[in-house]
Coordinates of C-alpha atoms and ligand atoms in Angstrom, one line a residue:
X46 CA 27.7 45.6 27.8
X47 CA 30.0 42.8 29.5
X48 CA 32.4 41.7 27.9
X49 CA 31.3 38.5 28.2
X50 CA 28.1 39.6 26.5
X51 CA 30.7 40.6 23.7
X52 CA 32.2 37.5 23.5
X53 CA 29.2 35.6 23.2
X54 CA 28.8 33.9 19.8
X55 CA 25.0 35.8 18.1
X56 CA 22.7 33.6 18.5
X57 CA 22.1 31.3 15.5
X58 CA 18.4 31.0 13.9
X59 CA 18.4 28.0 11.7
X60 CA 16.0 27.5 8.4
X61 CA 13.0 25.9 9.8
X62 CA 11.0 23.1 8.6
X63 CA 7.3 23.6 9.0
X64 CA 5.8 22.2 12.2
X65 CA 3.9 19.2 9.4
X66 CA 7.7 18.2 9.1
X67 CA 9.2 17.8 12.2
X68 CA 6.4 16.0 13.8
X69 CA 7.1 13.5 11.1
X70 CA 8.6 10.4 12.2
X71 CA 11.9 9.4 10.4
X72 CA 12.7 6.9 8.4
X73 CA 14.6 4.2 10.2
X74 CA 16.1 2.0 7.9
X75 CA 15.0 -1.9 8.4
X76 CA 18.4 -4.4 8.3
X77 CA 19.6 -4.6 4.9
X78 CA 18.4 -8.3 3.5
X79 CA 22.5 -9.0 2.6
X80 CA 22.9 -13.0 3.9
X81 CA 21.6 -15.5 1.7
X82 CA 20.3 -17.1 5.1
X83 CA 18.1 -13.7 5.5
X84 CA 14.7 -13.9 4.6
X85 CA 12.9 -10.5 3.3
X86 CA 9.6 -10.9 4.7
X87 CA 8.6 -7.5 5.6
X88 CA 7.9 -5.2 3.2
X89 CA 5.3 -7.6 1.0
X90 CA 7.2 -7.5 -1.8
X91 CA 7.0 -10.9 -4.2
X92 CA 9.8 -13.3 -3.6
X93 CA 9.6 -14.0 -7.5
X94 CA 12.2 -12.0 -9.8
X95 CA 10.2 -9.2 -12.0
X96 CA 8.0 -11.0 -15.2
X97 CA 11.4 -12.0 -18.2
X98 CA 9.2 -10.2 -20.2
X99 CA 9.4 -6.7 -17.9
X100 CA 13.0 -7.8 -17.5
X101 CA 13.9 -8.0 -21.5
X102 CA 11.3 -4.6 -21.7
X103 CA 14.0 -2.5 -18.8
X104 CA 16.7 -3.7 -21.0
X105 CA 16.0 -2.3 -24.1
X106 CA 14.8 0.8 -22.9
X107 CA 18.0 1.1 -20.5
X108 CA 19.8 2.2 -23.5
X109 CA 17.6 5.3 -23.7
X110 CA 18.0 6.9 -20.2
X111 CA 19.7 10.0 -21.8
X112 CA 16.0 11.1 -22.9
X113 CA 13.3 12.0 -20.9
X114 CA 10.3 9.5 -20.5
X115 CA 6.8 10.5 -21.9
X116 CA 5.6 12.5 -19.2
X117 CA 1.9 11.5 -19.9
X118 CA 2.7 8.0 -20.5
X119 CA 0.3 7.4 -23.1
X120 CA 1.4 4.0 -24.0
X121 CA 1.2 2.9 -19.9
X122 CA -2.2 4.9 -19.4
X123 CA -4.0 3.0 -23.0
X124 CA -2.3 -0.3 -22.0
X125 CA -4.0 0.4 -18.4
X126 CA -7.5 1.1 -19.7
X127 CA -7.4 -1.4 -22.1
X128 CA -6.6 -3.9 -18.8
X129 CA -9.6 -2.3 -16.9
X130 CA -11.9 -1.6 -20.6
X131 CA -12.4 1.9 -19.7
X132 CA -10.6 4.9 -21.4
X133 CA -6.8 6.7 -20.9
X134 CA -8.2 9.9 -19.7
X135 CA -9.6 7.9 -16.4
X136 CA -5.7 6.8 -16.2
X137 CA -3.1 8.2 -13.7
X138 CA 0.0 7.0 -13.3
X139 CA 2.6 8.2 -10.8
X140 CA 6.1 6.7 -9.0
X141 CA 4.4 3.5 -6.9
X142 CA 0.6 4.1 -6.1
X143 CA 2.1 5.8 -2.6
X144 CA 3.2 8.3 -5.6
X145 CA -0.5 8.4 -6.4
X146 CA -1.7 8.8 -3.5
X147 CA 0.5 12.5 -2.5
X148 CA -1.1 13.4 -6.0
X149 CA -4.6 12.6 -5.0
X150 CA -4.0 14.1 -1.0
X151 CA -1.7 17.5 -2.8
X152 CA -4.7 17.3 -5.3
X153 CA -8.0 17.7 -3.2
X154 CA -7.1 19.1 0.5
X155 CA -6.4 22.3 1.3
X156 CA -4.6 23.0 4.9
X157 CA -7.1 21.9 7.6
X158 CA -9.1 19.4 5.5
X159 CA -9.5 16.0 6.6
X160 CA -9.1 12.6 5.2
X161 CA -10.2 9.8 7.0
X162 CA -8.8 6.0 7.2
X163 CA -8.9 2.7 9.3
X164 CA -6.2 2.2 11.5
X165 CA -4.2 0.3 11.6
X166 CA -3.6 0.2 8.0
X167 CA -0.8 1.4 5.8
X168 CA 1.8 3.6 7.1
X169 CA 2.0 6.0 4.4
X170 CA -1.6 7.1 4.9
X171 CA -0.8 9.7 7.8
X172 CA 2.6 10.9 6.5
X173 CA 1.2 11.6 3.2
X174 CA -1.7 13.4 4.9
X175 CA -0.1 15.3 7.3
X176 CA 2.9 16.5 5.0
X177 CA -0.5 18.1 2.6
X178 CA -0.9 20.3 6.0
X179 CA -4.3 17.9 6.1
X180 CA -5.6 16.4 9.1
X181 CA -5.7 12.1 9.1
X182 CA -8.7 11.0 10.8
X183 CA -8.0 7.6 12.3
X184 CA -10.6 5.2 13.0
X185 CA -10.1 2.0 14.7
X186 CA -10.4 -1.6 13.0
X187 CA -13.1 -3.7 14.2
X188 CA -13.0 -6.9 16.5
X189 CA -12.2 -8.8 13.2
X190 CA -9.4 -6.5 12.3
X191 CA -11.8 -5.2 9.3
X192 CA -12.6 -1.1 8.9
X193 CA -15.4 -0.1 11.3
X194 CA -17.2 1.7 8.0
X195 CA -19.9 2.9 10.3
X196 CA -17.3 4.5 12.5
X197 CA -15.8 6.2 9.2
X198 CA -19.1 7.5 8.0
X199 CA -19.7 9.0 11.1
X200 CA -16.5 10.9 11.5
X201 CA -17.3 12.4 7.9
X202 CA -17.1 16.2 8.5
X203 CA -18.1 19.2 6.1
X204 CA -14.1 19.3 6.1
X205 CA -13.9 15.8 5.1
X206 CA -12.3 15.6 1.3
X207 CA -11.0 12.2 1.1
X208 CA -11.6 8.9 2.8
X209 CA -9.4 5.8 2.5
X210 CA -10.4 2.2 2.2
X211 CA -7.5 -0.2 2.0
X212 CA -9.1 -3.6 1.0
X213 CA -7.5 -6.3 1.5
X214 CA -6.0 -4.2 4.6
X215 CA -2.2 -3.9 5.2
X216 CA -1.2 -4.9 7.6
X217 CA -4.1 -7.2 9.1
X218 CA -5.0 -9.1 5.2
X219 CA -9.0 -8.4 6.1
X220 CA -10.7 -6.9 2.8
X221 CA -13.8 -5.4 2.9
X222 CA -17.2 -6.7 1.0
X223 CA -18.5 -5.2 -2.0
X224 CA -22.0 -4.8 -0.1
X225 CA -20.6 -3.1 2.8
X226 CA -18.9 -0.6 0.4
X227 CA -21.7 0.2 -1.4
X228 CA -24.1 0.8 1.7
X229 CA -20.8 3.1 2.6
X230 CA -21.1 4.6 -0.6
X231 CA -24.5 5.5 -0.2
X232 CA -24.2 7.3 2.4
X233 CA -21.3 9.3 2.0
X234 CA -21.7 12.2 0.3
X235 CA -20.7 12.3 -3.1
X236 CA -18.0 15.2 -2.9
X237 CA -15.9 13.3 -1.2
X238 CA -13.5 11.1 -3.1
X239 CA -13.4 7.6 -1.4
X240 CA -10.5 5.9 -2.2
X241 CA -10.6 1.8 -2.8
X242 CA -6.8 1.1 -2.2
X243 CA -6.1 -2.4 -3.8
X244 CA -2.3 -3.2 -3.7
X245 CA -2.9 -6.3 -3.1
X246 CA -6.0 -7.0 -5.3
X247 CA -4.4 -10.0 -7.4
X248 CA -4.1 -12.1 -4.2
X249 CA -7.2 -12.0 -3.2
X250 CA -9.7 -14.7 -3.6
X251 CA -13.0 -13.3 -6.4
X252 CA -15.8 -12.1 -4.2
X253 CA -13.7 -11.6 -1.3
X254 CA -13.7 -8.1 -1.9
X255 CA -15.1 -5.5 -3.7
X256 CA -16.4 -5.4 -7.7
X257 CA -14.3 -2.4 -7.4
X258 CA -14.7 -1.1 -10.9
X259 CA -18.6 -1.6 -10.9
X260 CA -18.3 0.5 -7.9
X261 CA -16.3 2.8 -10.1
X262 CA -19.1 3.4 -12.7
X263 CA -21.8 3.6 -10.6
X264 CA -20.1 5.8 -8.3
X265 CA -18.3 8.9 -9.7
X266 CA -16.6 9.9 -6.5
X267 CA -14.8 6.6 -6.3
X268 CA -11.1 6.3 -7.1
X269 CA -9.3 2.7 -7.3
X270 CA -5.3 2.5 -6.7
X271 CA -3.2 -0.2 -8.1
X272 CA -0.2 -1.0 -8.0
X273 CA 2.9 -3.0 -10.0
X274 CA 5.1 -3.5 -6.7
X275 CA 3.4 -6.7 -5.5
X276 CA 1.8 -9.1 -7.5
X277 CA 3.4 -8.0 -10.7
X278 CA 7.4 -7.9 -8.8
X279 CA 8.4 -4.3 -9.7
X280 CA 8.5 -3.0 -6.1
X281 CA 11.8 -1.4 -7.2
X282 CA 10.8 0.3 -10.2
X283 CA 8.4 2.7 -9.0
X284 CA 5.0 2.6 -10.7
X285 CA 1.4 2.5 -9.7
X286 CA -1.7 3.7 -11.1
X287 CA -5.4 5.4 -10.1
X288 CA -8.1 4.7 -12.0
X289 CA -10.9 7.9 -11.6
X290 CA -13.5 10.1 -13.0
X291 CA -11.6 12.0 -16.5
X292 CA -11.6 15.5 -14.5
X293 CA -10.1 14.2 -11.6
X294 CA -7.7 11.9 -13.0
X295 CA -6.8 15.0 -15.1
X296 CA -6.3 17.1 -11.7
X297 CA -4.1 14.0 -11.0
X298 CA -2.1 14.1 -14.1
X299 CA -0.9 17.6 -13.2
X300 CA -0.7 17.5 -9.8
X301 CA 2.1 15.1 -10.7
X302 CA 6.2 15.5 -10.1
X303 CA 6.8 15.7 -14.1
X304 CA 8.8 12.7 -15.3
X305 CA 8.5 11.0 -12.0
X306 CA 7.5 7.5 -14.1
X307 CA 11.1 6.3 -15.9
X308 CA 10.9 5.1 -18.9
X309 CA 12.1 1.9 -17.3
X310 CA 9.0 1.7 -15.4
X311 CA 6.8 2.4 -18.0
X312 CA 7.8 0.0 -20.4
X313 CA 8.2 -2.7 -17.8
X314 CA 4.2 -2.2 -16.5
X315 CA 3.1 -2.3 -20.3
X316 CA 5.2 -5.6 -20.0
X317 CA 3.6 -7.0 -17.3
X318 CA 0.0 -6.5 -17.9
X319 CA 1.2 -8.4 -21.3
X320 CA 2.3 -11.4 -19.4
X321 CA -0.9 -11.4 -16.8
X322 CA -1.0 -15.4 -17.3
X323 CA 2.7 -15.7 -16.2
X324 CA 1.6 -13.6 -12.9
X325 CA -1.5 -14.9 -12.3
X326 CA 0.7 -18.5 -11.8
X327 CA 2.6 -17.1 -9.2
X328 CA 0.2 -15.7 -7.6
X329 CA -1.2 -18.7 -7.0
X330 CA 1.0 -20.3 -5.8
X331 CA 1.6 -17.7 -2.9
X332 CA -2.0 -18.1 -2.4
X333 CA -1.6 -21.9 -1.8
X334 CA 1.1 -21.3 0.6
X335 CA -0.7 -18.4 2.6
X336 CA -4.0 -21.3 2.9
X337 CA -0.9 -24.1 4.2
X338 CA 0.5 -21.8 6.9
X339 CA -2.6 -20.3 7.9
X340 CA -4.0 -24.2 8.4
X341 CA -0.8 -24.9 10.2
X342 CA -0.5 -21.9 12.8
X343 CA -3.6 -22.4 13.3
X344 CA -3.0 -25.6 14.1
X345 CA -0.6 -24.5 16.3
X346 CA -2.9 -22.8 18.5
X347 CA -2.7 -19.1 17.2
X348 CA -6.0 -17.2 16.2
X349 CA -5.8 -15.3 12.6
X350 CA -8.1 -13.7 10.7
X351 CA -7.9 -15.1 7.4
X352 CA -5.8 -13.1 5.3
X353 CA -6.6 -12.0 1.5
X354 CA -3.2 -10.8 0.8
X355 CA 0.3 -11.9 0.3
X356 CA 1.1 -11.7 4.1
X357 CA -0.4 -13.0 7.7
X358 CA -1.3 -10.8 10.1
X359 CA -0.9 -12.0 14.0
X360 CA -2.0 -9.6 17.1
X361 CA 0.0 -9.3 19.9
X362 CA 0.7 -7.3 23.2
X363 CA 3.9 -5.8 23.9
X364 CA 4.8 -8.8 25.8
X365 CA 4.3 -11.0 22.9
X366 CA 5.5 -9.2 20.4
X367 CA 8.9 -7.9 22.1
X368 CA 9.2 -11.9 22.4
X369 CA 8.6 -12.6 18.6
X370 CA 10.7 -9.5 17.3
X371 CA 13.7 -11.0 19.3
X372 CA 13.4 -15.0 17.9
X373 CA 13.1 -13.4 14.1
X374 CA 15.9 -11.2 14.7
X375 CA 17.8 -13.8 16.0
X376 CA 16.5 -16.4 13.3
X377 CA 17.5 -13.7 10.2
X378 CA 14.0 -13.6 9.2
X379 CA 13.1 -9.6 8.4
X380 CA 9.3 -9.0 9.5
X381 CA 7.5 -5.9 10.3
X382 CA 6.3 -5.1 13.9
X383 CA 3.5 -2.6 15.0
X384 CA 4.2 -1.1 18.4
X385 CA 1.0 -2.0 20.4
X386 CA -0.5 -4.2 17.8
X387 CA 1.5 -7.4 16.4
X388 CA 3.2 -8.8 13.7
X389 CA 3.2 -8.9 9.8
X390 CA 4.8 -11.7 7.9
X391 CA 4.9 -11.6 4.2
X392 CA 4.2 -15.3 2.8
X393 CA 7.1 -16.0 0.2
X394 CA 8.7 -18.8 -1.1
X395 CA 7.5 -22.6 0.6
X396 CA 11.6 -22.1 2.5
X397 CA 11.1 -19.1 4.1
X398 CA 7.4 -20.2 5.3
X399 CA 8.9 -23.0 6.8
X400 CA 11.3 -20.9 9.0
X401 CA 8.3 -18.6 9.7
X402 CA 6.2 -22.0 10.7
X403 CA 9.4 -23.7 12.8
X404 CA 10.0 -20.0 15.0
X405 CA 5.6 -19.8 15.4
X406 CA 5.5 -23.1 16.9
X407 CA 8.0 -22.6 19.9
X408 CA 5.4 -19.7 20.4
X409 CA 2.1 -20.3 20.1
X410 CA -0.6 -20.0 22.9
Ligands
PLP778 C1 2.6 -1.7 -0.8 C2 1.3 -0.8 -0.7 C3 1.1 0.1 -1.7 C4 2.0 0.3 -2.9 O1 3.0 1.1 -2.8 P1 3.8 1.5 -4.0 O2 4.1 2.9 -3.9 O3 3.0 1.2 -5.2 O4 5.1 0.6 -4.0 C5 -0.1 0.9 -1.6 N1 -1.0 0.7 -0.7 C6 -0.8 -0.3 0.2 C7 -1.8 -0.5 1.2 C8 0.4 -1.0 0.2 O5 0.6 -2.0 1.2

């Protein structure tokens, strides 16, 4: 031996993360919405503060943090059923529905199993899949930005566990019909668990979508999510809910990170459902604004689907979309891009449209 050879530090073998991990992508964090002249439209959240009542509710239960929260959340999961009139033990709560959802992926697929989605949809469908050691199975949207459900019934597999509808979709707004789910229903078969994702359910217009819950009881292998970040304001709480058949929403229940639903959140979703009216109010008004700037981009000239939840949708090519990312940046307004597909704008307060309106117009086609 050399004694270079000697002098050569020993080769250092670091812990590794499995190969699921590292093809992760990593979190970037978006610009921090500090500036009152920033506008926060890219995440969906609701402009509004949380309900008083689920602000009084975090209050008095703040005083409490030295003890654990009910792990089963009884009082959440009998508030929940009593919302949907069916019974706790169809009830499973978890940290945001994207909590949920790791419960439901962790809970069904083994390594190597498959669980297929549109795409684009949400984000969190393919990290959540891959990190189960499952494979995601992307479909493409339609020409109308909708899920291609013939597609997704064809790609079914005998290795197919789980299938994921997201209706209205994020990012593009386009839900899909109760018919069209049923037919999709029918032939699917029934030991796969199809999953109706509806955070975004309260803004959508009746009939738009699906009767989700009829679905529900006529169909056994159907699991809705819900969720209180959007509509109801407690996107910073961390609590969302899946509604299934008692054996599986059992299977969710201890699939579950224990205590992973504060007591905080808890009480404040118990809260919420209480003041429904109050939300219901707000959501309409962000339902009347999303109808005004619809009308006016596409008065503008730009061609949208129309949009079912609390956000717009617009397509673009890199050319376009390199152009808008720069004039938002530059005019404070937080949005979300999509590499290769366009542009998602959360529809806030009647201020911040206008900015979103005055920026499109220099813009449009
Ligand atoms: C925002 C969103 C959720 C909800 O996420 P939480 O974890 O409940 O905050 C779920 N699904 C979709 C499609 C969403 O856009």
């Amino acid at each position: 031996m050399t004694a270079e050879q000697l002098l050569a530090a020993p080769a250092t073998v670091l812990p590794a993360l499995r190969g699921a991990v590292t093809g992760l992508p990593s979190y970037v964090p978006g610009r921090r919405s500090a500036g009152a002249d920033i506008a926060a439209l890219a995440s969906n959240e609701s402009h509004y503060e949380p309900l008083p009542a689920a602000i009084t509710a975090v209050a008095e239960a703040a005083g409490k943090m030295n003890r654990y929260p009910d792990m089963a959340a009884v009082e959440l999961r009998e508030r929940i059923a009593r919302h949907l009139g069916v019974t706790p033990n169809e009830v499973a709560v978890g940290p945001g529905s994207v909590g949920v959802l790791q419960q439901i992926i962790t809970g069904l697929c083994d390594a190597g199993d498959e669980v297929i989605f549109a795409w684009r949809s949400f984000e969190a469908y393919p990290i959540l899949v891959e990190l189960a050691g499952a494979r995601p199975v992307r479909i493409p949207l339609d020409h109308l930005e909708g899920h291609d459900l013939s597609a997704m019934a064809a790609a079914v597999t005998e290795r197919t566990k789980v299938i994921l509808l997201c209706t209205p979709n994020n990012p593009t707004g386009v839900p899909i019909s109760h018919d069209r789910i049923e037919a999709f229903l029918r032939a699917v078969r029934s030991d796969i668990l199809v999953v109706i994702d509806e955070a975004y359910v309260e803004y959508a217009e009746a009939g738009s979508g699906p009767d989700s819950l009829a679905l529900y009881r006529q169909y056994p292998n159907v699991c809705i999510l819900r969720t209180f970040s959007k509509a109801y304001g407690l996107a910073g709480l961390r609590v969302g809910y899946a509604l299934a058949a008692p054996a599986i929403a059992e299977g969710l229940r201890r699939t579950a990170l224990p205590f992973a639903v504060s007591a905080l959140a808890q009480k404040a979703a118990v809260a919420s459902l209480d003041a429904g009216e109050e939300m219901a109010e707000r959501v309409a008004a962000v339902k009347q604004e999303r109808v005004r700037i619809a009308a006016e981009l596409e008065a503008q000239g730009w061609k949208l689907q129309p949009s079912q939840g609390n956000f717009l949708w617009i397509r673009a090519d890199e050319v376009l979309l390199a152009t808008l990312v720069e004039a938002f940046n530059v005019a404070g307004i937080m949005v979300r891009a999509y590499q290769g597909d366009g542009v998602r704008i959360t529809v806030a307060d009647p201020t911040s449209n206008d900015r979103v309106l005055r920026l499109l117009e220099a813009h449009a086609a």
